[in-house]
């Protein structure tokens, strides 16, 4: 092999090896868990980070019995790594298990056309009371692979890592961003049960610029207070912040921005979930039993109490209101009304408590019952001070009270008996009798129970009754008009009377139609027709009704068939009444139907 | 024709028949009432209130139940709530002397009474003329009068019977009816829109339904207000002197 050939071979080898190197640098994949250890029911983040230009299908996770996966979506962007701008795609899942055990995840395959890439398998240990794997967390924190990594991140801390039950602890979450506009949607500290907290608040006044590794970041501080209601060791986290990130082209830019993006401008807008993988641990210890005052009700903090009364003098039976304001540094949620010591000579009502943000206001109403009292009862408020690690009982000196007016002591409220006042005997003759005041006793029986709805005016029954007069009015007007017409219009009256008579007669005829003797039936038909026609047409009853009716009807155009029908009925009546000819069943039916039809027709017609 | 009318009449009546309160087959309201009374005597006012509330939750009520609830709240020092219960009781048994006495006493304990409304005496007298009647009694009285007036009108004007001095009688009856409607309307308005301030201290009425809005005036426990409007957790109210402001909805109890 000559020298030239050797050189050619070396060149070719370099070329091909370079390509492989370049190919290796085209795509880098890494699988990671935010924590290698977790507890049942707690989820950890599973990330697949792919650096390089890819056109891969979404990965399909293998089935692992006992593990529950949740797809949290994919994010992509560009980042500069060692001066080279590369594309990065991150697939994010949540994974958790209901039962303890060791779970093997993967390996997960990614396909990019013909090429298949394999992510390394991961192990997740699930055990009760397990803490997050600090190493894995540190790894996630140290080498974040999000496009926003290094530009926006969280730091969280507690004001104290060891607190008492009911003692306030402050959770501080700092958001650092290199001048990106961030709209925080939600901060989740992943702790359920055992503690009570408010919401995260952000005081814009506490924002400042902080320099880290030569880069200036804008820092926003989110705080919230929480307290634990039971002792134990608690993990707050992993803490995540969901936010929308918008990076504007104008305004302050990071020193690392390229010359191009400074002037041309670059915008990116994305939803992000920023993790703070290291959990915050807090140990909650119980309040000591030694030295606990009897009237201690759970208040923890350092407090002061102010007491005032709404009056300095009162008569027997009158009330005095003591207002107690408790303020200070501590958990005001655990503050309740201070105890009233030795309220002899007073009747103490149940105190009311109002929480006003930075203080608690309690009001105690006391009714004066004895003339011997000289001062209001002493107030005592006990709390536990975490500063001095001991219980503190604040006793406020009693306020003076002057009881005005003479009178005997009232040992109980005055009750009325049988609705008569029982007067208090005057202590001195000639003085005006002072009567005690109080409420009359409760009722012994429930009384008449009715519907609790009093709006009877909206019920259907009421509306019906209310509408009745209007119906009556309408009916009365119609009736009056009818009455008036009857008085004036003879034809109208005749029509009404004829119709009434015909109805009765036809009913009788119908009853005879099926079972009555022929003679009686046809007699009834004859009577019906005769009475009806004579009344209807104001004709005298008598033998000429048929002819007169016929003549009347024939005067009306087109009424000949009707006249013929009437004649036929009358003729039938004559025949079957006065001759031995027997009618058939059909004949009676036809006669009945004809009579009915004629009367109905004439009733409806306006002759 | 008559038959048809009768059928229509009875069908309409059946259709419009008033609803009767559904009685619970499980809870015995009387037993609940007596249990509550026992709790009251034992000083367990909260338990007593719970028992009374159980009866109310079933859609039943009486003046005595509300009266006893008012007494419970008086024992607890909740004057506003007590006044509210006494006012509710008055809608059922307005003539009960014990109720009148306790209500008067509770109102005397108010830190500040209702400011004067500025109405003329005659109007005030008219508005309170039917206070001795419960709401149902007042409404039925108005209805009865209306029906009687209508019948008289029909008889005299349509059928022209008893026409002597009918015009004068109709005028007088119309006037009486209108005057009767005024206190009835007031009762209905109080039931529909009335409320009592039950906040344990005071409550501020603001210009807007916002926590940081400017305070317009203060309402004290036990004061009576009218609800003008509701928006979310806020209510727009008018005080007796006509001042209007927004208060949180949980500081007032509505009569209806």
PDB file of N, CA and C in Angstrom, chain B residues 47-82:
ATOM      1  N   UNK B  47     -78.092  23.490  70.776  1.00  0.00           N
ATOM      2  CA  UNK B  47     -78.818  22.243  70.454  1.00  0.00           C
ATOM      3  C   UNK B  47     -80.304  22.545  70.270  1.00  0.00           C
ATOM      4  N   UNK B  48     -80.802  23.413  71.129  1.00  0.00           N
ATOM      5  CA  UNK B  48     -82.219  23.780  71.018  1.00  0.00           C
ATOM      6  C   UNK B  48     -82.488  24.414  69.653  1.00  0.00           C
ATOM      7  N   UNK B  49     -81.598  25.298  69.240  1.00  0.00           N
ATOM      8  CA  UNK B  49     -81.775  25.962  67.936  1.00  0.00           C
ATOM      9  C   UNK B  49     -81.728  24.936  66.811  1.00  0.00           C
ATOM     10  N   UNK B  50     -80.850  23.963  66.947  1.00  0.00           N
ATOM     11  CA  UNK B  50     -80.770  22.905  65.917  1.00  0.00           C
ATOM     12  C   UNK B  50     -82.095  22.177  65.788  1.00  0.00           C
ATOM     13  N   UNK B  51     -82.678  21.853  66.936  1.00  0.00           N
ATOM     14  CA  UNK B  51     -83.938  21.094  66.923  1.00  0.00           C
ATOM     15  C   UNK B  51     -85.064  21.935  66.325  1.00  0.00           C
ATOM     16  N   UNK B  52     -85.120  23.196  66.695  1.00  0.00           N
ATOM     17  CA  UNK B  52     -86.155  24.063  66.116  1.00  0.00           C
ATOM     18  C   UNK B  52     -85.947  24.175  64.608  1.00  0.00           C
ATOM     19  N   UNK B  53     -84.682  24.270  64.206  1.00  0.00           N
ATOM     20  CA  UNK B  53     -84.377  24.440  62.777  1.00  0.00           C
ATOM     21  C   UNK B  53     -84.782  23.212  61.977  1.00  0.00           C
ATOM     22  N   UNK B  54     -84.752  22.057  62.629  1.00  0.00           N
ATOM     23  CA  UNK B  54     -85.150  20.828  61.922  1.00  0.00           C
ATOM     24  C   UNK B  54     -86.611  20.921  61.489  1.00  0.00           C
ATOM     25  N   UNK B  55     -87.431  21.480  62.361  1.00  0.00           N
ATOM     26  CA  UNK B  55     -88.856  21.624  62.008  1.00  0.00           C
ATOM     27  C   UNK B  55     -88.994  22.605  60.842  1.00  0.00           C
ATOM     28  N   UNK B  56     -88.276  23.690  60.923  1.00  0.00           N
ATOM     29  CA  UNK B  56     -88.348  24.692  59.855  1.00  0.00           C
ATOM     30  C   UNK B  56     -87.853  24.133  58.538  1.00  0.00           C
ATOM     31  N   UNK B  57     -86.845  23.266  58.621  1.00  0.00           N
ATOM     32  CA  UNK B  57     -86.274  22.702  57.395  1.00  0.00           C
ATOM     33  C   UNK B  57     -87.275  21.824  56.656  1.00  0.00           C
ATOM     34  N   UNK B  58     -88.299  21.366  57.383  1.00  0.00           N
ATOM     35  CA  UNK B  58     -89.316  20.527  56.749  1.00  0.00           C
ATOM     36  C   UNK B  58     -90.435  21.357  56.140  1.00  0.00           C
ATOM     37  N   UNK B  59     -90.255  22.655  56.106  1.00  0.00           N
ATOM     38  CA  UNK B  59     -91.266  23.510  55.485  1.00  0.00           C
ATOM     39  C   UNK B  59     -92.421  23.859  56.400  1.00  0.00           C
ATOM     40  N   UNK B  60     -92.277  23.555  57.695  1.00  0.00           N
ATOM     41  CA  UNK B  60     -93.321  23.893  58.665  1.00  0.00           C
ATOM     42  C   UNK B  60     -92.814  24.984  59.589  1.00  0.00           C
ATOM     43  N   UNK B  61     -93.734  25.778  60.080  1.00  0.00           N
ATOM     44  CA  UNK B  61     -93.341  26.851  60.992  1.00  0.00           C
ATOM     45  C   UNK B  61     -94.544  27.263  61.817  1.00  0.00           C
ATOM     46  N   UNK B  62     -94.258  27.939  62.915  1.00  0.00           N
ATOM     47  CA  UNK B  62     -95.319  28.532  63.729  1.00  0.00           C
ATOM     48  C   UNK B  62     -94.710  29.691  64.490  1.00  0.00           C
ATOM     49  N   UNK B  63     -95.571  30.542  64.996  1.00  0.00           N
ATOM     50  CA  UNK B  63     -95.087  31.686  65.750  1.00  0.00           C
ATOM     51  C   UNK B  63     -94.326  31.249  66.987  1.00  0.00           C
ATOM     52  N   UNK B  64     -94.763  30.158  67.611  1.00  0.00           N
ATOM     53  CA  UNK B  64     -94.117  29.720  68.849  1.00  0.00           C
ATOM     54  C   UNK B  64     -92.702  29.220  68.604  1.00  0.00           C
ATOM     55  N   UNK B  65     -92.493  28.577  67.477  1.00  0.00           N
ATOM     56  CA  UNK B  65     -91.143  28.080  67.175  1.00  0.00           C
ATOM     57  C   UNK B  65     -90.189  29.259  67.044  1.00  0.00           C
ATOM     58  N   UNK B  66     -90.587  30.234  66.263  1.00  0.00           N
ATOM     59  CA  UNK B  66     -89.714  31.396  66.084  1.00  0.00           C
ATOM     60  C   UNK B  66     -89.543  32.156  67.400  1.00  0.00           C
ATOM     61  N   UNK B  67     -90.589  32.206  68.188  1.00  0.00           N
ATOM     62  CA  UNK B  67     -90.505  32.888  69.483  1.00  0.00           C
ATOM     63  C   UNK B  67     -89.450  32.221  70.356  1.00  0.00           C
ATOM     64  N   UNK B  68     -89.531  30.912  70.439  1.00  0.00           N
ATOM     65  CA  UNK B  68     -88.561  30.176  71.261  1.00  0.00           C
ATOM     66  C   UNK B  68     -87.143  30.337  70.715  1.00  0.00           C
ATOM     67  N   UNK B  69     -87.016  30.355  69.393  1.00  0.00           N
ATOM     68  CA  UNK B  69     -85.686  30.570  68.812  1.00  0.00           C
ATOM     69  C   UNK B  69     -85.163  31.950  69.196  1.00  0.00           C
ATOM     70  N   UNK B  70     -86.061  32.917  69.199  1.00  0.00           N
ATOM     71  CA  UNK B  70     -85.655  34.257  69.603  1.00  0.00           C
ATOM     72  C   UNK B  70     -85.134  34.254  71.031  1.00  0.00           C
ATOM     73  N   UNK B  71     -85.805  33.516  71.894  1.00  0.00           N
ATOM     74  CA  UNK B  71     -85.350  33.437  73.287  1.00  0.00           C
ATOM     75  C   UNK B  71     -83.975  32.794  73.375  1.00  0.00           C
ATOM     76  N   UNK B  72     -83.754  31.760  72.561  1.00  0.00           N
ATOM     77  CA  UNK B  72     -82.442  31.109  72.560  1.00  0.00           C
ATOM     78  C   UNK B  72     -81.356  32.112  72.183  1.00  0.00           C
ATOM     79  N   UNK B  73     -81.613  32.878  71.154  1.00  0.00           N
ATOM     80  CA  UNK B  73     -80.602  33.855  70.733  1.00  0.00           C
ATOM     81  C   UNK B  73     -80.413  34.946  71.777  1.00  0.00           C
ATOM     82  N   UNK B  74     -81.479  35.301  72.479  1.00  0.00           N
ATOM     83  CA  UNK B  74     -81.320  36.290  73.557  1.00  0.00           C
ATOM     84  C   UNK B  74     -80.406  35.742  74.638  1.00  0.00           C
ATOM     85  N   UNK B  75     -80.571  34.478  74.935  1.00  0.00           N
ATOM     86  CA  UNK B  75     -79.705  33.865  75.952  1.00  0.00           C
ATOM     87  C   UNK B  75     -78.251  33.854  75.506  1.00  0.00           C
ATOM     88  N   UNK B  76     -78.060  33.711  74.175  1.00  0.00           N
ATOM     89  CA  UNK B  76     -76.692  33.684  73.648  1.00  0.00           C
ATOM     90  C   UNK B  76     -76.144  35.081  73.425  1.00  0.00           C
ATOM     91  N   UNK B  77     -76.959  36.077  73.672  1.00  0.00           N
ATOM     92  CA  UNK B  77     -76.483  37.441  73.489  1.00  0.00           C
ATOM     93  C   UNK B  77     -76.544  37.923  72.051  1.00  0.00           C
ATOM     94  N   UNK B  78     -77.191  37.181  71.186  1.00  0.00           N
ATOM     95  CA  UNK B  78     -77.270  37.569  69.775  1.00  0.00           C
ATOM     96  C   UNK B  78     -78.559  38.343  69.570  1.00  0.00           C
ATOM     97  N   UNK B  79     -78.486  39.623  69.868  1.00  0.00           N
ATOM     98  CA  UNK B  79     -79.697  40.444  69.844  1.00  0.00           C
ATOM     99  C   UNK B  79     -80.283  40.525  68.430  1.00  0.00           C
ATOM    100  N   UNK B  80     -79.419  40.668  67.443  1.00  0.00           N
ATOM    101  CA  UNK B  80     -79.894  40.793  66.067  1.00  0.00           C
ATOM    102  C   UNK B  80     -80.674  39.563  65.632  1.00  0.00           C
ATOM    103  N   UNK B  81     -80.116  38.425  65.893  1.00  0.00           N
ATOM    104  CA  UNK B  81     -80.780  37.172  65.541  1.00  0.00           C
ATOM    105  C   UNK B  81     -82.097  37.028  66.300  1.00  0.00           C
ATOM    106  N   UNK B  82     -82.072  37.458  67.548  1.00  0.00           N
ATOM    107  CA  UNK B  82     -83.283  37.365  68.359  1.00  0.00           C
ATOM    108  C   UNK B  82     -84.384  38.248  67.779  1.00  0.00           C
TER     109      UNK B  82
END
